[in-house]
mmCIF file with all atom_site columns, C-alpha atoms and ligand atoms in Angstrom:
data_model
loop_
_atom_site.group_PDB
_atom_site.id
_atom_site.type_symbol
_atom_site.label_atom_id
_atom_site.label_alt_id
_atom_site.label_comp_id
_atom_site.label_asym_id
_atom_site.label_entity_id
_atom_site.label_seq_id
_atom_site.pdbx_PDB_ins_code
_atom_site.Cartn_x
_atom_site.Cartn_y
_atom_site.Cartn_z
_atom_site.occupancy
_atom_site.B_iso_or_equiv
_atom_site.pdbx_formal_charge
_atom_site.auth_seq_id
_atom_site.auth_comp_id
_atom_site.auth_asym_id
_atom_site.auth_atom_id
_atom_site.pdbx_PDB_model_num
ATOM   1   C  CA  . UNK A 1 1   ? 0.792   31.867  -1.813  1.00 89.00 ? 1   UNK A CA  1
ATOM   2   C  CA  . UNK A 1 2   ? 3.144   30.038  0.495   1.00 96.00 ? 2   UNK A CA  1
ATOM   3   C  CA  . UNK A 1 3   ? 6.301   27.993  0.253   1.00 98.00 ? 3   UNK A CA  1
ATOM   4   C  CA  . UNK A 1 4   ? 5.657   24.388  1.181   1.00 98.00 ? 4   UNK A CA  1
ATOM   5   C  CA  . UNK A 1 5   ? 8.707   22.179  1.706   1.00 98.00 ? 5   UNK A CA  1
ATOM   6   C  CA  . UNK A 1 6   ? 8.663   18.402  1.850   1.00 98.00 ? 6   UNK A CA  1
ATOM   7   C  CA  . UNK A 1 7   ? 10.592  15.340  0.717   1.00 98.00 ? 7   UNK A CA  1
ATOM   8   C  CA  . UNK A 1 8   ? 9.618   13.779  -2.612  1.00 98.00 ? 8   UNK A CA  1
ATOM   9   C  CA  . UNK A 1 9   ? 11.043  10.343  -3.381  1.00 98.00 ? 9   UNK A CA  1
ATOM   10  C  CA  . UNK A 1 10  ? 13.916  11.004  -1.011  1.00 97.00 ? 10  UNK A CA  1
ATOM   11  C  CA  . UNK A 1 11  ? 14.792  14.474  -2.291  1.00 98.00 ? 11  UNK A CA  1
ATOM   12  C  CA  . UNK A 1 12  ? 13.986  17.766  -0.553  1.00 98.00 ? 12  UNK A CA  1
ATOM   13  C  CA  . UNK A 1 13  ? 11.657  19.945  -2.635  1.00 98.00 ? 13  UNK A CA  1
ATOM   14  C  CA  . UNK A 1 14  ? 9.646   23.118  -2.140  1.00 98.00 ? 14  UNK A CA  1
ATOM   15  C  CA  . UNK A 1 15  ? 6.678   24.550  -3.987  1.00 98.00 ? 15  UNK A CA  1
ATOM   16  C  CA  . UNK A 1 16  ? 5.484   28.161  -4.045  1.00 98.00 ? 16  UNK A CA  1
ATOM   17  C  CA  . UNK A 1 17  ? 1.735   27.954  -4.467  1.00 98.00 ? 17  UNK A CA  1
ATOM   18  C  CA  . UNK A 1 18  ? -1.642  28.254  -2.794  1.00 98.00 ? 18  UNK A CA  1
ATOM   19  C  CA  . UNK A 1 19  ? -1.392  25.836  0.157   1.00 98.00 ? 19  UNK A CA  1
ATOM   20  C  CA  . UNK A 1 20  ? -4.971  24.724  -0.552  1.00 98.00 ? 20  UNK A CA  1
ATOM   21  C  CA  . UNK A 1 21  ? -4.040  23.601  -4.066  1.00 98.00 ? 21  UNK A CA  1
ATOM   22  C  CA  . UNK A 1 22  ? -4.228  19.804  -4.496  1.00 98.00 ? 22  UNK A CA  1
ATOM   23  C  CA  . UNK A 1 23  ? -0.922  18.096  -3.752  1.00 98.00 ? 23  UNK A CA  1
ATOM   24  C  CA  . UNK A 1 24  ? -1.352  16.237  -7.053  1.00 98.00 ? 24  UNK A CA  1
ATOM   25  C  CA  . UNK A 1 25  ? -1.060  19.498  -9.001  1.00 98.00 ? 25  UNK A CA  1
ATOM   26  C  CA  . UNK A 1 26  ? 2.149   20.385  -7.171  1.00 98.00 ? 26  UNK A CA  1
ATOM   27  C  CA  . UNK A 1 27  ? 3.703   16.988  -7.887  1.00 98.00 ? 27  UNK A CA  1
ATOM   28  C  CA  . UNK A 1 28  ? 2.722   16.944  -11.559 1.00 98.00 ? 28  UNK A CA  1
ATOM   29  C  CA  . UNK A 1 29  ? 2.743   20.589  -12.606 1.00 98.00 ? 29  UNK A CA  1
ATOM   30  C  CA  . UNK A 1 30  ? 5.244   22.266  -10.292 1.00 98.00 ? 30  UNK A CA  1
ATOM   31  C  CA  . UNK A 1 31  ? 7.639   19.362  -9.790  1.00 98.00 ? 31  UNK A CA  1
ATOM   32  C  CA  . UNK A 1 32  ? 7.266   17.716  -13.197 1.00 97.00 ? 32  UNK A CA  1
ATOM   33  C  CA  . UNK A 1 33  ? 6.430   14.150  -12.201 1.00 96.00 ? 33  UNK A CA  1
ATOM   34  C  CA  . UNK A 1 34  ? 4.214   12.215  -14.619 1.00 93.00 ? 34  UNK A CA  1
ATOM   35  C  CA  . UNK A 1 35  ? 3.058   9.888   -11.862 1.00 91.00 ? 35  UNK A CA  1
ATOM   36  C  CA  . UNK A 1 36  ? 0.751   9.954   -9.933  1.00 97.00 ? 36  UNK A CA  1
ATOM   37  C  CA  . UNK A 1 37  ? -2.045  10.279  -12.485 1.00 97.00 ? 37  UNK A CA  1
ATOM   38  C  CA  . UNK A 1 38  ? -5.070  12.521  -12.566 1.00 97.00 ? 38  UNK A CA  1
ATOM   39  C  CA  . UNK A 1 39  ? -8.203  10.397  -12.893 1.00 97.00 ? 39  UNK A CA  1
ATOM   40  C  CA  . UNK A 1 40  ? -11.367 11.735  -11.329 1.00 97.00 ? 40  UNK A CA  1
ATOM   41  C  CA  . UNK A 1 41  ? -10.093 14.533  -9.115  1.00 97.00 ? 41  UNK A CA  1
ATOM   42  C  CA  . UNK A 1 42  ? -12.718 13.507  -6.555  1.00 97.00 ? 42  UNK A CA  1
ATOM   43  C  CA  . UNK A 1 43  ? -11.048 10.761  -4.494  1.00 97.00 ? 43  UNK A CA  1
ATOM   44  C  CA  . UNK A 1 44  ? -13.116 8.214   -6.423  1.00 96.00 ? 44  UNK A CA  1
ATOM   45  C  CA  . UNK A 1 45  ? -10.560 6.253   -8.467  1.00 97.00 ? 45  UNK A CA  1
ATOM   46  C  CA  . UNK A 1 46  ? -7.166  6.166   -6.754  1.00 98.00 ? 46  UNK A CA  1
ATOM   47  C  CA  . UNK A 1 47  ? -5.048  7.027   -9.804  1.00 98.00 ? 47  UNK A CA  1
ATOM   48  C  CA  . UNK A 1 48  ? -3.463  9.898   -7.869  1.00 98.00 ? 48  UNK A CA  1
ATOM   49  C  CA  . UNK A 1 49  ? -2.338  7.823   -4.875  1.00 98.00 ? 49  UNK A CA  1
ATOM   50  C  CA  . UNK A 1 50  ? 0.977   8.628   -3.183  1.00 98.00 ? 50  UNK A CA  1
ATOM   51  C  CA  . UNK A 1 51  ? 2.369   7.725   0.217   1.00 98.00 ? 51  UNK A CA  1
ATOM   52  C  CA  . UNK A 1 52  ? 2.490   10.363  2.928   1.00 98.00 ? 52  UNK A CA  1
ATOM   53  C  CA  . UNK A 1 53  ? 4.836   9.086   5.613   1.00 98.00 ? 53  UNK A CA  1
ATOM   54  C  CA  . UNK A 1 54  ? 4.058   5.564   4.393   1.00 97.00 ? 54  UNK A CA  1
ATOM   55  C  CA  . UNK A 1 55  ? 0.275   5.885   4.290   1.00 97.00 ? 55  UNK A CA  1
ATOM   56  C  CA  . UNK A 1 56  ? -1.699  5.822   1.047   1.00 97.00 ? 56  UNK A CA  1
ATOM   57  C  CA  . UNK A 1 57  ? -3.092  9.256   0.223   1.00 98.00 ? 57  UNK A CA  1
ATOM   58  C  CA  . UNK A 1 58  ? -5.296  10.396  -2.663  1.00 98.00 ? 58  UNK A CA  1
ATOM   59  C  CA  . UNK A 1 59  ? -3.357  13.454  -3.664  1.00 98.00 ? 59  UNK A CA  1
ATOM   60  C  CA  . UNK A 1 60  ? -6.123  14.949  -5.816  1.00 98.00 ? 60  UNK A CA  1
ATOM   61  C  CA  . UNK A 1 61  ? -8.050  15.956  -2.699  1.00 98.00 ? 61  UNK A CA  1
ATOM   62  C  CA  . UNK A 1 62  ? -5.170  16.439  -0.262  1.00 98.00 ? 62  UNK A CA  1
ATOM   63  C  CA  . UNK A 1 63  ? -4.049  20.064  0.024   1.00 98.00 ? 63  UNK A CA  1
ATOM   64  C  CA  . UNK A 1 64  ? -0.459  20.906  -0.706  1.00 98.00 ? 64  UNK A CA  1
ATOM   65  C  CA  . UNK A 1 65  ? -0.174  22.087  2.902   1.00 98.00 ? 65  UNK A CA  1
ATOM   66  C  CA  . UNK A 1 66  ? -0.718  18.521  4.141   1.00 98.00 ? 66  UNK A CA  1
ATOM   67  C  CA  . UNK A 1 67  ? 2.706   17.599  2.726   1.00 98.00 ? 67  UNK A CA  1
ATOM   68  C  CA  . UNK A 1 68  ? 4.626   20.242  4.685   1.00 98.00 ? 68  UNK A CA  1
ATOM   69  C  CA  . UNK A 1 69  ? 7.570   18.633  6.425   1.00 98.00 ? 69  UNK A CA  1
ATOM   70  C  CA  . UNK A 1 70  ? 6.416   15.157  5.384   1.00 98.00 ? 70  UNK A CA  1
ATOM   71  C  CA  . UNK A 1 71  ? 7.875   12.361  3.327   1.00 98.00 ? 71  UNK A CA  1
ATOM   72  C  CA  . UNK A 1 72  ? 5.974   11.918  0.054   1.00 98.00 ? 72  UNK A CA  1
ATOM   73  C  CA  . UNK A 1 73  ? 6.660   8.848   -2.055  1.00 98.00 ? 73  UNK A CA  1
ATOM   74  C  CA  . UNK A 1 74  ? 5.441   8.268   -5.603  1.00 98.00 ? 74  UNK A CA  1
ATOM   75  C  CA  . UNK A 1 75  ? 5.543   5.017   -7.529  1.00 97.00 ? 75  UNK A CA  1
ATOM   76  C  CA  . UNK A 1 76  ? 8.930   6.059   -8.930  1.00 95.00 ? 76  UNK A CA  1
ATOM   77  C  CA  . UNK A 1 77  ? 10.306  6.290   -5.431  1.00 97.00 ? 77  UNK A CA  1
ATOM   78  C  CA  . UNK A 1 78  ? 8.808   2.976   -4.367  1.00 97.00 ? 78  UNK A CA  1
ATOM   79  C  CA  . UNK A 1 79  ? 11.293  0.921   -6.340  1.00 94.00 ? 79  UNK A CA  1
ATOM   80  C  CA  . UNK A 1 80  ? 13.586  1.033   -9.335  1.00 91.00 ? 80  UNK A CA  1
ATOM   81  C  CA  . UNK A 1 81  ? 13.804  -1.104  -12.475 1.00 90.00 ? 81  UNK A CA  1
ATOM   82  C  CA  . UNK A 1 82  ? 16.824  -2.828  -10.913 1.00 92.00 ? 82  UNK A CA  1
ATOM   83  C  CA  . UNK A 1 83  ? 15.262  -3.157  -7.487  1.00 94.00 ? 83  UNK A CA  1
ATOM   84  C  CA  . UNK A 1 84  ? 11.487  -3.059  -7.797  1.00 96.00 ? 84  UNK A CA  1
ATOM   85  C  CA  . UNK A 1 85  ? 9.192   -3.131  -4.796  1.00 97.00 ? 85  UNK A CA  1
ATOM   86  C  CA  . UNK A 1 86  ? 7.698   -6.637  -4.384  1.00 97.00 ? 86  UNK A CA  1
ATOM   87  C  CA  . UNK A 1 87  ? 4.305   -5.348  -5.543  1.00 98.00 ? 87  UNK A CA  1
ATOM   88  C  CA  . UNK A 1 88  ? 5.899   -3.881  -8.668  1.00 97.00 ? 88  UNK A CA  1
ATOM   89  C  CA  . UNK A 1 89  ? 7.755   -7.148  -9.294  1.00 97.00 ? 89  UNK A CA  1
ATOM   90  C  CA  . UNK A 1 90  ? 4.573   -9.142  -8.805  1.00 97.00 ? 90  UNK A CA  1
ATOM   91  C  CA  . UNK A 1 91  ? 2.729   -6.862  -11.219 1.00 96.00 ? 91  UNK A CA  1
ATOM   92  C  CA  . UNK A 1 92  ? 5.324   -7.677  -13.866 1.00 95.00 ? 92  UNK A CA  1
ATOM   93  C  CA  . UNK A 1 93  ? 5.257   -11.397 -13.177 1.00 95.00 ? 93  UNK A CA  1
ATOM   94  C  CA  . UNK A 1 94  ? 1.459   -11.523 -13.325 1.00 95.00 ? 94  UNK A CA  1
ATOM   95  C  CA  . UNK A 1 95  ? 1.344   -9.263  -16.388 1.00 95.00 ? 95  UNK A CA  1
ATOM   96  C  CA  . UNK A 1 96  ? -1.357  -7.150  -14.801 1.00 96.00 ? 96  UNK A CA  1
ATOM   97  C  CA  . UNK A 1 97  ? -1.453  -3.887  -16.747 1.00 94.00 ? 97  UNK A CA  1
ATOM   98  C  CA  . UNK A 1 98  ? -3.539  -3.404  -19.849 1.00 94.00 ? 98  UNK A CA  1
ATOM   99  C  CA  . UNK A 1 99  ? -3.754  0.320   -20.583 1.00 96.00 ? 99  UNK A CA  1
ATOM   100 C  CA  . UNK A 1 100 ? -1.810  0.977   -17.389 1.00 95.00 ? 100 UNK A CA  1
ATOM   101 C  CA  . UNK A 1 101 ? -3.568  4.159   -16.351 1.00 96.00 ? 101 UNK A CA  1
ATOM   102 C  CA  . UNK A 1 102 ? -4.750  2.822   -13.010 1.00 97.00 ? 102 UNK A CA  1
ATOM   103 C  CA  . UNK A 1 103 ? -1.557  0.972   -12.064 1.00 96.00 ? 103 UNK A CA  1
ATOM   104 C  CA  . UNK A 1 104 ? -0.239  3.714   -9.816  1.00 97.00 ? 104 UNK A CA  1
ATOM   105 C  CA  . UNK A 1 105 ? -3.257  3.601   -7.528  1.00 98.00 ? 105 UNK A CA  1
ATOM   106 C  CA  . UNK A 1 106 ? -3.357  -0.142  -7.048  1.00 98.00 ? 106 UNK A CA  1
ATOM   107 C  CA  . UNK A 1 107 ? 0.378   -0.587  -6.509  1.00 98.00 ? 107 UNK A CA  1
ATOM   108 C  CA  . UNK A 1 108 ? 0.704   2.323   -4.099  1.00 98.00 ? 108 UNK A CA  1
ATOM   109 C  CA  . UNK A 1 109 ? -2.358  1.259   -2.120  1.00 98.00 ? 109 UNK A CA  1
ATOM   110 C  CA  . UNK A 1 110 ? -1.277  -2.381  -1.968  1.00 98.00 ? 110 UNK A CA  1
ATOM   111 C  CA  . UNK A 1 111 ? 2.286   -1.465  -1.007  1.00 98.00 ? 111 UNK A CA  1
ATOM   112 C  CA  . UNK A 1 112 ? 1.064   0.663   1.902   1.00 98.00 ? 112 UNK A CA  1
ATOM   113 C  CA  . UNK A 1 113 ? -1.240  -2.129  3.043   1.00 98.00 ? 113 UNK A CA  1
ATOM   114 C  CA  . UNK A 1 114 ? 1.446   -4.821  2.937   1.00 98.00 ? 114 UNK A CA  1
ATOM   115 C  CA  . UNK A 1 115 ? 3.949   -2.572  4.678   1.00 96.00 ? 115 UNK A CA  1
ATOM   116 C  CA  . UNK A 1 116 ? 1.696   -2.503  7.719   1.00 96.00 ? 116 UNK A CA  1
ATOM   117 C  CA  . UNK A 1 117 ? 0.138   -5.935  7.305   1.00 97.00 ? 117 UNK A CA  1
ATOM   118 C  CA  . UNK A 1 118 ? 2.296   -8.241  5.166   1.00 97.00 ? 118 UNK A CA  1
ATOM   119 C  CA  . UNK A 1 119 ? 0.045   -11.208 5.910   1.00 96.00 ? 119 UNK A CA  1
ATOM   120 C  CA  . UNK A 1 120 ? -3.213  -9.437  5.100   1.00 97.00 ? 120 UNK A CA  1
ATOM   121 C  CA  . UNK A 1 121 ? -5.917  -11.947 4.256   1.00 97.00 ? 121 UNK A CA  1
ATOM   122 C  CA  . UNK A 1 122 ? -8.132  -11.695 1.207   1.00 95.00 ? 122 UNK A CA  1
ATOM   123 C  CA  . UNK A 1 123 ? -10.852 -9.786  3.045   1.00 96.00 ? 123 UNK A CA  1
ATOM   124 C  CA  . UNK A 1 124 ? -8.344  -7.260  4.359   1.00 97.00 ? 124 UNK A CA  1
ATOM   125 C  CA  . UNK A 1 125 ? -6.882  -6.839  0.890   1.00 97.00 ? 125 UNK A CA  1
ATOM   126 C  CA  . UNK A 1 126 ? -10.334 -6.275  -0.586  1.00 96.00 ? 126 UNK A CA  1
ATOM   127 C  CA  . UNK A 1 127 ? -11.125 -3.721  2.110   1.00 96.00 ? 127 UNK A CA  1
ATOM   128 C  CA  . UNK A 1 128 ? -7.901  -1.818  1.399   1.00 96.00 ? 128 UNK A CA  1
ATOM   129 C  CA  . UNK A 1 129 ? -8.666  -1.712  -2.315  1.00 96.00 ? 129 UNK A CA  1
ATOM   130 C  CA  . UNK A 1 130 ? -12.181 -0.345  -1.960  1.00 93.00 ? 130 UNK A CA  1
ATOM   131 C  CA  . UNK A 1 131 ? -12.777 2.618   -4.233  1.00 93.00 ? 131 UNK A CA  1
ATOM   132 C  CA  . UNK A 1 132 ? -9.953  1.936   -6.663  1.00 97.00 ? 132 UNK A CA  1
ATOM   133 C  CA  . UNK A 1 133 ? -10.971 1.725   -10.303 1.00 96.00 ? 133 UNK A CA  1
ATOM   134 C  CA  . UNK A 1 134 ? -9.616  -0.212  -13.261 1.00 97.00 ? 134 UNK A CA  1
ATOM   135 C  CA  . UNK A 1 135 ? -11.597 0.428   -16.423 1.00 95.00 ? 135 UNK A CA  1
ATOM   136 C  CA  . UNK A 1 136 ? -9.787  -2.436  -18.167 1.00 97.00 ? 136 UNK A CA  1
ATOM   137 C  CA  . UNK A 1 137 ? -11.121 -5.005  -15.702 1.00 96.00 ? 137 UNK A CA  1
ATOM   138 C  CA  . UNK A 1 138 ? -7.789  -6.392  -14.486 1.00 96.00 ? 138 UNK A CA  1
ATOM   139 C  CA  . UNK A 1 139 ? -9.092  -6.957  -10.961 1.00 96.00 ? 139 UNK A CA  1
ATOM   140 C  CA  . UNK A 1 140 ? -8.448  -10.681 -10.770 1.00 95.00 ? 140 UNK A CA  1
ATOM   141 C  CA  . UNK A 1 141 ? -4.887  -10.217 -12.008 1.00 96.00 ? 141 UNK A CA  1
ATOM   142 C  CA  . UNK A 1 142 ? -4.399  -7.468  -9.435  1.00 97.00 ? 142 UNK A CA  1
ATOM   143 C  CA  . UNK A 1 143 ? -5.480  -9.791  -6.645  1.00 97.00 ? 143 UNK A CA  1
ATOM   144 C  CA  . UNK A 1 144 ? -3.115  -12.481 -7.902  1.00 97.00 ? 144 UNK A CA  1
ATOM   145 C  CA  . UNK A 1 145 ? -0.272  -9.968  -8.004  1.00 97.00 ? 145 UNK A CA  1
ATOM   146 C  CA  . UNK A 1 146 ? -0.864  -8.829  -4.444  1.00 97.00 ? 146 UNK A CA  1
ATOM   147 C  CA  . UNK A 1 147 ? -0.899  -12.417 -3.231  1.00 97.00 ? 147 UNK A CA  1
ATOM   148 C  CA  . UNK A 1 148 ? 2.308   -13.005 -5.177  1.00 97.00 ? 148 UNK A CA  1
ATOM   149 C  CA  . UNK A 1 149 ? 3.849   -9.906  -3.606  1.00 97.00 ? 149 UNK A CA  1
ATOM   150 C  CA  . UNK A 1 150 ? 3.107   -11.351 -0.187  1.00 97.00 ? 150 UNK A CA  1
ATOM   151 C  CA  . UNK A 1 151 ? 5.014   -14.490 -1.167  1.00 96.00 ? 151 UNK A CA  1
ATOM   152 C  CA  . UNK A 1 152 ? 7.944   -12.407 -2.426  1.00 96.00 ? 152 UNK A CA  1
ATOM   153 C  CA  . UNK A 1 153 ? 7.950   -10.324 0.748   1.00 95.00 ? 153 UNK A CA  1
ATOM   154 C  CA  . UNK A 1 154 ? 8.091   -13.523 2.770   1.00 93.00 ? 154 UNK A CA  1
ATOM   155 C  CA  . UNK A 1 155 ? 11.416  -14.280 1.117   1.00 88.00 ? 155 UNK A CA  1
ATOM   156 C  CA  . UNK A 1 156 ? 10.536  -16.510 -1.811  1.00 79.00 ? 156 UNK A CA  1
ATOM   157 C  CA  . UNK A 1 157 ? 12.822  -15.940 -4.802  1.00 74.00 ? 157 UNK A CA  1
ATOM   158 C  CA  . UNK A 1 158 ? 11.382  -14.129 -7.791  1.00 70.00 ? 158 UNK A CA  1
ATOM   159 C  CA  . UNK A 1 159 ? 10.634  -16.442 -10.654 1.00 63.00 ? 159 UNK A CA  1
ATOM   160 C  CA  . UNK A 1 160 ? 11.745  -13.778 -13.139 1.00 52.00 ? 160 UNK A CA  1
ATOM   161 C  CA  . UNK A 1 161 ? 9.376   -15.409 -15.563 1.00 44.00 ? 161 UNK A CA  1
ATOM   162 C  CA  . UNK A 1 162 ? 6.557   -14.059 -17.633 1.00 42.00 ? 162 UNK A CA  1
ATOM   163 C  CA  . UNK A 1 163 ? 3.412   -15.685 -16.372 1.00 38.00 ? 163 UNK A CA  1
ATOM   164 C  CA  . UNK A 1 164 ? 0.041   -15.775 -18.019 1.00 39.00 ? 164 UNK A CA  1
ATOM   165 C  CA  . UNK A 1 165 ? -1.609  -18.311 -15.725 1.00 39.00 ? 165 UNK A CA  1
ATOM   166 C  CA  . UNK A 1 166 ? -1.580  -18.237 -11.913 1.00 40.00 ? 166 UNK A CA  1
ATOM   167 C  CA  . UNK A 1 167 ? 1.486   -19.991 -10.554 1.00 40.00 ? 167 UNK A CA  1
ATOM   168 C  CA  . UNK A 1 168 ? -0.339  -22.070 -7.996  1.00 40.00 ? 168 UNK A CA  1
ATOM   169 C  CA  . UNK A 1 169 ? -3.710  -23.169 -6.755  1.00 38.00 ? 169 UNK A CA  1
ATOM   170 C  CA  . UNK A 1 170 ? -3.211  -20.887 -3.785  1.00 37.00 ? 170 UNK A CA  1
ATOM   171 C  CA  . UNK A 1 171 ? -3.014  -17.915 -6.088  1.00 39.00 ? 171 UNK A CA  1
ATOM   172 C  CA  . UNK A 1 172 ? -6.083  -18.947 -8.042  1.00 37.00 ? 172 UNK A CA  1
ATOM   173 C  CA  . UNK A 1 173 ? -8.073  -18.902 -4.810  1.00 38.00 ? 173 UNK A CA  1
ATOM   174 C  CA  . UNK A 1 174 ? -8.049  -15.127 -4.858  1.00 38.00 ? 174 UNK A CA  1
ATOM   175 C  CA  . UNK A 1 175 ? -10.293 -15.190 -7.892  1.00 38.00 ? 175 UNK A CA  1
ATOM   176 C  CA  . UNK A 1 176 ? -13.046 -16.529 -5.716  1.00 38.00 ? 176 UNK A CA  1
ATOM   177 C  CA  . UNK A 1 177 ? -12.339 -13.779 -3.237  1.00 40.00 ? 177 UNK A CA  1
ATOM   178 C  CA  . UNK A 1 178 ? -12.307 -10.919 -5.726  1.00 42.00 ? 178 UNK A CA  1
ATOM   179 C  CA  . UNK A 1 179 ? -14.927 -8.255  -5.109  1.00 42.00 ? 179 UNK A CA  1
ATOM   180 C  CA  . UNK A 1 180 ? -18.249 -9.081  -6.734  1.00 43.00 ? 180 UNK A CA  1
ATOM   181 C  CA  . UNK A 1 181 ? -18.279 -5.739  -8.503  1.00 44.00 ? 181 UNK A CA  1
ATOM   182 C  CA  . UNK A 1 182 ? -14.814 -6.429  -9.857  1.00 43.00 ? 182 UNK A CA  1
ATOM   183 C  CA  . UNK A 1 183 ? -15.879 -9.824  -11.123 1.00 42.00 ? 183 UNK A CA  1
ATOM   184 C  CA  . UNK A 1 184 ? -18.937 -8.311  -12.737 1.00 47.00 ? 184 UNK A CA  1
ATOM   185 C  CA  . UNK A 1 185 ? -16.772 -5.677  -14.407 1.00 45.00 ? 185 UNK A CA  1
ATOM   186 C  CA  . UNK A 1 186 ? -14.343 -8.309  -15.656 1.00 43.00 ? 186 UNK A CA  1
ATOM   187 C  CA  . UNK A 1 187 ? -17.157 -10.465 -16.969 1.00 47.00 ? 187 UNK A CA  1
ATOM   188 C  CA  . UNK A 1 188 ? -18.780 -7.523  -18.712 1.00 49.00 ? 188 UNK A CA  1
ATOM   189 C  CA  . UNK A 1 189 ? -15.481 -6.583  -20.300 1.00 42.00 ? 189 UNK A CA  1
ATOM   190 C  CA  . UNK A 1 190 ? -14.938 -10.136 -21.526 1.00 44.00 ? 190 UNK A CA  1
ATOM   191 C  CA  . UNK A 1 191 ? -18.447 -10.227 -22.927 1.00 47.00 ? 191 UNK A CA  1
ATOM   192 C  CA  . UNK A 1 192 ? -17.885 -6.991  -24.815 1.00 45.00 ? 192 UNK A CA  1
ATOM   193 C  CA  . UNK A 1 193 ? -14.622 -8.226  -26.264 1.00 41.00 ? 193 UNK A CA  1
ATOM   194 C  CA  . UNK A 1 194 ? -15.864 -11.680 -27.257 1.00 38.00 ? 194 UNK A CA  1
HETATM 195 S  S1  . FES B 2 .   ? -7.692  11.327  -9.321  1.00 94.45 ? 1   FES B S1  1
HETATM 196 FE FE1 . FES B 2 .   ? -7.592  11.157  -7.179  1.00 94.45 ? 1   FES B FE1 1
HETATM 197 S  S2  . FES B 2 .   ? -8.938  9.550   -6.663  1.00 94.45 ? 1   FES B S2  1
HETATM 198 FE FE2 . FES B 2 .   ? -9.232  9.842   -8.816  1.00 94.45 ? 1   FES B FE2 1
HETATM 199 S  S1  . FES B 2 .   ? -5.204  -1.301  -16.721 1.00 94.45 ? 2   FES B S1  1
HETATM 200 FE FE1 . FES B 2 .   ? -6.443  0.123   -17.809 1.00 94.45 ? 2   FES B FE1 1
HETATM 201 S  S2  . FES B 2 .   ? -7.566  1.193   -16.261 1.00 94.45 ? 2   FES B S2  1
HETATM 202 FE FE2 . FES B 2 .   ? -6.545  -0.409  -15.217 1.00 94.45 ? 2   FES B FE2 1
#
C-alpha cells in the first residue's frame, strides 16, 4: 500500500492503494468517476484513455504510481456542457455516438493529438487512432468529427446545428481516408442491419 497523490480534472486527490494497481481502478473505484470506461483491460480498445500531463494514456495498463505528482484529465475535465472541447462539440454536431461506450477513448485520443498537432493530416489522424475500437462502426463519423474539430479549433464558429450529413465536400473526403479495417467494419455492420 502507498498513498499516491495527483491532480484529477484540476482537483488534488490522493489514493491509498497498491501502487501497481491500474490507474483506471483508482479513478473509477477509489475516486468514483464513471469515465474513463473499462473495455478490454489489455490496452487493446482505448475506452480507458485519460490524459497524463496532456498525453493520451491507456489507464487500464498504467500503474497508479505513474500518476504520482502528475496532472490527470478525464473526459469530464476536458470540457463542460457550457464550454465543450472542440472535439466534444464536433462529436455533437456530427452525431457520432451510437451506444457511446467507446466515445471516451476516441475523444481523449483525438484531443491529445490536436493539442500537439492541430493541423494533423488524415494519415496522422489515422495513425493516432490506431488500436481504438468502436463496435458500433461509427468510424467514418469519428473521422468527420475530428476534421470538424480542426475547423473549430482554427476559429470557425460552431454551427450549433444537428447534422446528419457532412457539412462540406472537404469533410466527406475523410471517408476515403478512413482506415480500411474501419470501413470494412462499418460495411459489415450496415450489412447486418439491412
Ligand atoms: S480498457 Fe484500456 S485499452 Fe481497453
Ligand atoms: S458508439 Fe458503440 S462502441 Fe462506439
